[in-house]
Amino acid sequence: MLEVLGFTKEQAWEQFGFLLIAFQYEVPPHAGLAYGLDRFGTLPVHADNIREVIAFPKVKDASGLMTEAPGTVDEKHLKELQIAVIPAEDEAE
């Protein structure tokens, strides 16, 4: 699918390597559909936070340890989406 979208093998591994490795062990049986069952999972265990019951939670700063997110964004993608990155004032000085 990534080839159809125009990714080279190197680009695919750079951006989606974690996912490609996971797919070597088969696609999840739910096919990527998210029903929110993890939220219901907090009820029987009286969890204070959803991160206590989901498999790959984001940490408090919203970074993903498994995916190394957030990552860098290619300049081409920013232009395509018409997004301008403006450095913070303390970074500009």
mmCIF file with all atom_site columns, C-alpha atoms in Angstrom:
data_model
loop_
_atom_site.group_PDB
_atom_site.id
_atom_site.type_symbol
_atom_site.label_atom_id
_atom_site.label_alt_id
_atom_site.label_comp_id
_atom_site.label_asym_id
_atom_site.label_entity_id
_atom_site.label_seq_id
_atom_site.pdbx_PDB_ins_code
_atom_site.Cartn_x
_atom_site.Cartn_y
_atom_site.Cartn_z
_atom_site.occupancy
_atom_site.B_iso_or_equiv
_atom_site.pdbx_formal_charge
_atom_site.auth_seq_id
_atom_site.auth_comp_id
_atom_site.auth_asym_id
_atom_site.auth_atom_id
_atom_site.pdbx_PDB_model_num
ATOM 1  C CA . MET A 1 1  ? 0.000   0.000   0.000  1.00 0.00 ? 1  MET A CA 1
ATOM 2  C CA . LEU A 1 2  ? 2.831   2.390   0.807  1.00 0.00 ? 2  LEU A CA 1
ATOM 3  C CA . GLU A 1 3  ? 4.308   1.798   -2.656 1.00 0.00 ? 3  GLU A CA 1
ATOM 4  C CA . VAL A 1 4  ? 0.944   2.715   -4.217 1.00 0.00 ? 4  VAL A CA 1
ATOM 5  C CA . LEU A 1 5  ? 0.999   5.939   -2.190 1.00 0.00 ? 5  LEU A CA 1
ATOM 6  C CA . GLY A 1 6  ? 4.418   6.761   -3.617 1.00 0.00 ? 6  GLY A CA 1
ATOM 7  C CA . PHE A 1 7  ? 6.696   5.873   -0.696 1.00 0.00 ? 7  PHE A CA 1
ATOM 8  C CA . THR A 1 8  ? 10.082  4.357   -1.391 1.00 0.00 ? 8  THR A CA 1
ATOM 9  C CA . LYS A 1 9  ? 11.127  1.452   0.829  1.00 0.00 ? 9  LYS A CA 1
ATOM 10 C CA . GLU A 1 10 ? 13.513  3.756   2.683  1.00 0.00 ? 10 GLU A CA 1
ATOM 11 C CA . GLN A 1 11 ? 10.811  6.373   3.310  1.00 0.00 ? 11 GLN A CA 1
ATOM 12 C CA . ALA A 1 12 ? 8.371   3.695   4.449  1.00 0.00 ? 12 ALA A CA 1
ATOM 13 C CA . TRP A 1 13 ? 10.850  2.266   6.966  1.00 0.00 ? 13 TRP A CA 1
ATOM 14 C CA . GLU A 1 14 ? 11.824  5.725   8.192  1.00 0.00 ? 14 GLU A CA 1
ATOM 15 C CA . GLN A 1 15 ? 8.246   6.845   8.792  1.00 0.00 ? 15 GLN A CA 1
ATOM 16 C CA . PHE A 1 16 ? 6.418   3.583   9.501  1.00 0.00 ? 16 PHE A CA 1
ATOM 17 C CA . GLY A 1 17 ? 9.127   1.135   10.553 1.00 0.00 ? 17 GLY A CA 1
ATOM 18 C CA . PHE A 1 18 ? 7.490   0.409   13.914 1.00 0.00 ? 18 PHE A CA 1
ATOM 19 C CA . LEU A 1 19 ? 4.250   -0.490  12.138 1.00 0.00 ? 19 LEU A CA 1
ATOM 20 C CA . LEU A 1 20 ? 5.922   -2.595  9.459  1.00 0.00 ? 20 LEU A CA 1
ATOM 21 C CA . ILE A 1 21 ? 7.701   -4.592  12.153 1.00 0.00 ? 21 ILE A CA 1
ATOM 22 C CA . ALA A 1 22 ? 4.391   -5.115  13.976 1.00 0.00 ? 22 ALA A CA 1
ATOM 23 C CA . PHE A 1 23 ? 2.676   -6.271  10.763 1.00 0.00 ? 23 PHE A CA 1
ATOM 24 C CA . GLN A 1 24 ? 5.323   -8.979  10.362 1.00 0.00 ? 24 GLN A CA 1
ATOM 25 C CA . TYR A 1 25 ? 3.418   -10.659 13.221 1.00 0.00 ? 25 TYR A CA 1
ATOM 26 C CA . GLU A 1 26 ? 0.052   -10.254 11.413 1.00 0.00 ? 26 GLU A CA 1
ATOM 27 C CA . VAL A 1 27 ? -2.531  -7.490  11.316 1.00 0.00 ? 27 VAL A CA 1
ATOM 28 C CA . PRO A 1 28 ? -4.613  -7.048  14.484 1.00 0.00 ? 28 PRO A CA 1
ATOM 29 C CA . PRO A 1 29 ? -7.895  -8.992  14.403 1.00 0.00 ? 29 PRO A CA 1
ATOM 30 C CA . HIS A 1 30 ? -9.928  -5.810  14.892 1.00 0.00 ? 30 HIS A CA 1
ATOM 31 C CA . ALA A 1 31 ? -8.550  -4.463  11.581 1.00 0.00 ? 31 ALA A CA 1
ATOM 32 C CA . GLY A 1 32 ? -7.835  -1.089  13.134 1.00 0.00 ? 32 GLY A CA 1
ATOM 33 C CA . LEU A 1 33 ? -11.364 -0.318  14.292 1.00 0.00 ? 33 LEU A CA 1
ATOM 34 C CA . ALA A 1 34 ? -11.440 1.387   17.654 1.00 0.00 ? 34 ALA A CA 1
ATOM 35 C CA . TYR A 1 35 ? -14.619 0.919   19.656 1.00 0.00 ? 35 TYR A CA 1
ATOM 36 C CA . GLY A 1 36 ? -13.464 2.681   22.798 1.00 0.00 ? 36 GLY A CA 1
ATOM 37 C CA . LEU A 1 37 ? -13.449 -0.543  24.794 1.00 0.00 ? 37 LEU A CA 1
ATOM 38 C CA . ASP A 1 38 ? -10.271 0.559   26.518 1.00 0.00 ? 38 ASP A CA 1
ATOM 39 C CA . ARG A 1 39 ? -12.260 3.317   28.207 1.00 0.00 ? 39 ARG A CA 1
ATOM 40 C CA . PHE A 1 40 ? -14.711 0.762   29.569 1.00 0.00 ? 40 PHE A CA 1
ATOM 41 C CA . GLY A 1 41 ? -11.692 -1.231  30.753 1.00 0.00 ? 41 GLY A CA 1
ATOM 42 C CA . THR A 1 42 ? -10.960 1.431   33.329 1.00 0.00 ? 42 THR A CA 1
ATOM 43 C CA . LEU A 1 43 ? -14.250 0.768   35.143 1.00 0.00 ? 43 LEU A CA 1
ATOM 44 C CA . PRO A 1 44 ? -13.770 -2.769  36.537 1.00 0.00 ? 44 PRO A CA 1
ATOM 45 C CA . VAL A 1 45 ? -10.188 -2.084  37.659 1.00 0.00 ? 45 VAL A CA 1
ATOM 46 C CA . HIS A 1 46 ? -11.032 1.361   39.055 1.00 0.00 ? 46 HIS A CA 1
ATOM 47 C CA . ALA A 1 47 ? -8.184  2.918   37.075 1.00 0.00 ? 47 ALA A CA 1
ATOM 48 C CA . ASP A 1 48 ? -7.672  6.643   37.491 1.00 0.00 ? 48 ASP A CA 1
ATOM 49 C CA . ASN A 1 49 ? -6.224  7.029   34.031 1.00 0.00 ? 49 ASN A CA 1
ATOM 50 C CA . ILE A 1 50 ? -6.824  5.309   30.697 1.00 0.00 ? 50 ILE A CA 1
ATOM 51 C CA . ARG A 1 51 ? -3.048  4.917   30.285 1.00 0.00 ? 51 ARG A CA 1
ATOM 52 C CA . GLU A 1 52 ? -3.209  2.225   32.964 1.00 0.00 ? 52 GLU A CA 1
ATOM 53 C CA . VAL A 1 53 ? -5.271  -0.097  30.756 1.00 0.00 ? 53 VAL A CA 1
ATOM 54 C CA . ILE A 1 54 ? -4.186  0.511   27.155 1.00 0.00 ? 54 ILE A CA 1
ATOM 55 C CA . ALA A 1 55 ? -1.340  -1.367  25.521 1.00 0.00 ? 55 ALA A CA 1
ATOM 56 C CA . PHE A 1 56 ? 0.751   1.472   24.087 1.00 0.00 ? 56 PHE A CA 1
ATOM 57 C CA . PRO A 1 57 ? -0.190  4.670   25.900 1.00 0.00 ? 57 PRO A CA 1
ATOM 58 C CA . LYS A 1 58 ? 1.253   8.062   25.213 1.00 0.00 ? 58 LYS A CA 1
ATOM 59 C CA . VAL A 1 59 ? 3.187   9.535   28.114 1.00 0.00 ? 59 VAL A CA 1
ATOM 60 C CA . LYS A 1 60 ? 2.115   12.772  29.814 1.00 0.00 ? 60 LYS A CA 1
ATOM 61 C CA . ASP A 1 61 ? 3.853   14.993  27.256 1.00 0.00 ? 61 ASP A CA 1
ATOM 62 C CA . ALA A 1 62 ? 1.879   13.203  24.463 1.00 0.00 ? 62 ALA A CA 1
ATOM 63 C CA . SER A 1 63 ? 4.955   11.520  23.036 1.00 0.00 ? 63 SER A CA 1
ATOM 64 C CA . GLY A 1 64 ? 4.797   7.893   21.975 1.00 0.00 ? 64 GLY A CA 1
ATOM 65 C CA . LEU A 1 65 ? 7.619   5.705   23.204 1.00 0.00 ? 65 LEU A CA 1
ATOM 66 C CA . MET A 1 66 ? 6.920   2.938   20.677 1.00 0.00 ? 66 MET A CA 1
ATOM 67 C CA . THR A 1 67 ? 6.486   5.213   17.655 1.00 0.00 ? 67 THR A CA 1
ATOM 68 C CA . GLU A 1 68 ? 8.982   7.892   18.694 1.00 0.00 ? 68 GLU A CA 1
ATOM 69 C CA . ALA A 1 69 ? 6.246   10.459  18.060 1.00 0.00 ? 69 ALA A CA 1
ATOM 70 C CA . PRO A 1 70 ? 6.214   13.332  17.595 1.00 0.00 ? 70 PRO A CA 1
ATOM 71 C CA . GLY A 1 71 ? 8.795   13.097  14.853 1.00 0.00 ? 71 GLY A CA 1
ATOM 72 C CA . THR A 1 72 ? 10.046  15.359  12.138 1.00 0.00 ? 72 THR A CA 1
ATOM 73 C CA . VAL A 1 73 ? 7.793   16.399  9.287  1.00 0.00 ? 73 VAL A CA 1
ATOM 74 C CA . ASP A 1 74 ? 8.982   16.603  5.723  1.00 0.00 ? 74 ASP A CA 1
ATOM 75 C CA . GLU A 1 75 ? 8.863   20.139  4.303  1.00 0.00 ? 75 GLU A CA 1
ATOM 76 C CA . LYS A 1 76 ? 6.940   18.781  1.294  1.00 0.00 ? 76 LYS A CA 1
ATOM 77 C CA . HIS A 1 77 ? 4.106   17.598  3.556  1.00 0.00 ? 77 HIS A CA 1
ATOM 78 C CA . LEU A 1 78 ? 3.902   20.948  5.332  1.00 0.00 ? 78 LEU A CA 1
ATOM 79 C CA . LYS A 1 79 ? 3.581   22.764  2.008  1.00 0.00 ? 79 LYS A CA 1
ATOM 80 C CA . GLU A 1 80 ? 0.982   20.269  0.797  1.00 0.00 ? 80 GLU A CA 1
ATOM 81 C CA . LEU A 1 81 ? -1.133  20.892  3.891  1.00 0.00 ? 81 LEU A CA 1
ATOM 82 C CA . GLN A 1 82 ? -0.423  24.630  3.825  1.00 0.00 ? 82 GLN A CA 1
ATOM 83 C CA . ILE A 1 83 ? 1.058   24.614  7.315  1.00 0.00 ? 83 ILE A CA 1
ATOM 84 C CA . ALA A 1 84 ? 3.650   27.191  8.307  1.00 0.00 ? 84 ALA A CA 1
ATOM 85 C CA . VAL A 1 85 ? 5.988   26.470  11.199 1.00 0.00 ? 85 VAL A CA 1
ATOM 86 C CA . ILE A 1 86 ? 6.814   29.626  13.098 1.00 0.00 ? 86 ILE A CA 1
ATOM 87 C CA . PRO A 1 87 ? 9.550   29.324  15.735 1.00 0.00 ? 87 PRO A CA 1
ATOM 88 C CA . ALA A 1 88 ? 8.742   30.481  19.241 1.00 0.00 ? 88 ALA A CA 1
ATOM 89 C CA . GLU A 1 89 ? 10.113  33.909  20.159 1.00 0.00 ? 89 GLU A CA 1
ATOM 90 C CA . ASP A 1 90 ? 12.717  32.478  22.520 1.00 0.00 ? 90 ASP A CA 1
ATOM 91 C CA . GLU A 1 91 ? 13.939  30.132  19.725 1.00 0.00 ? 91 GLU A CA 1
ATOM 92 C CA . ALA A 1 92 ? 14.189  32.988  17.202 1.00 0.00 ? 92 ALA A CA 1
ATOM 93 C CA . GLU A 1 93 ? 16.555  35.039  19.378 1.00 0.00 ? 93 GLU A CA 1
#
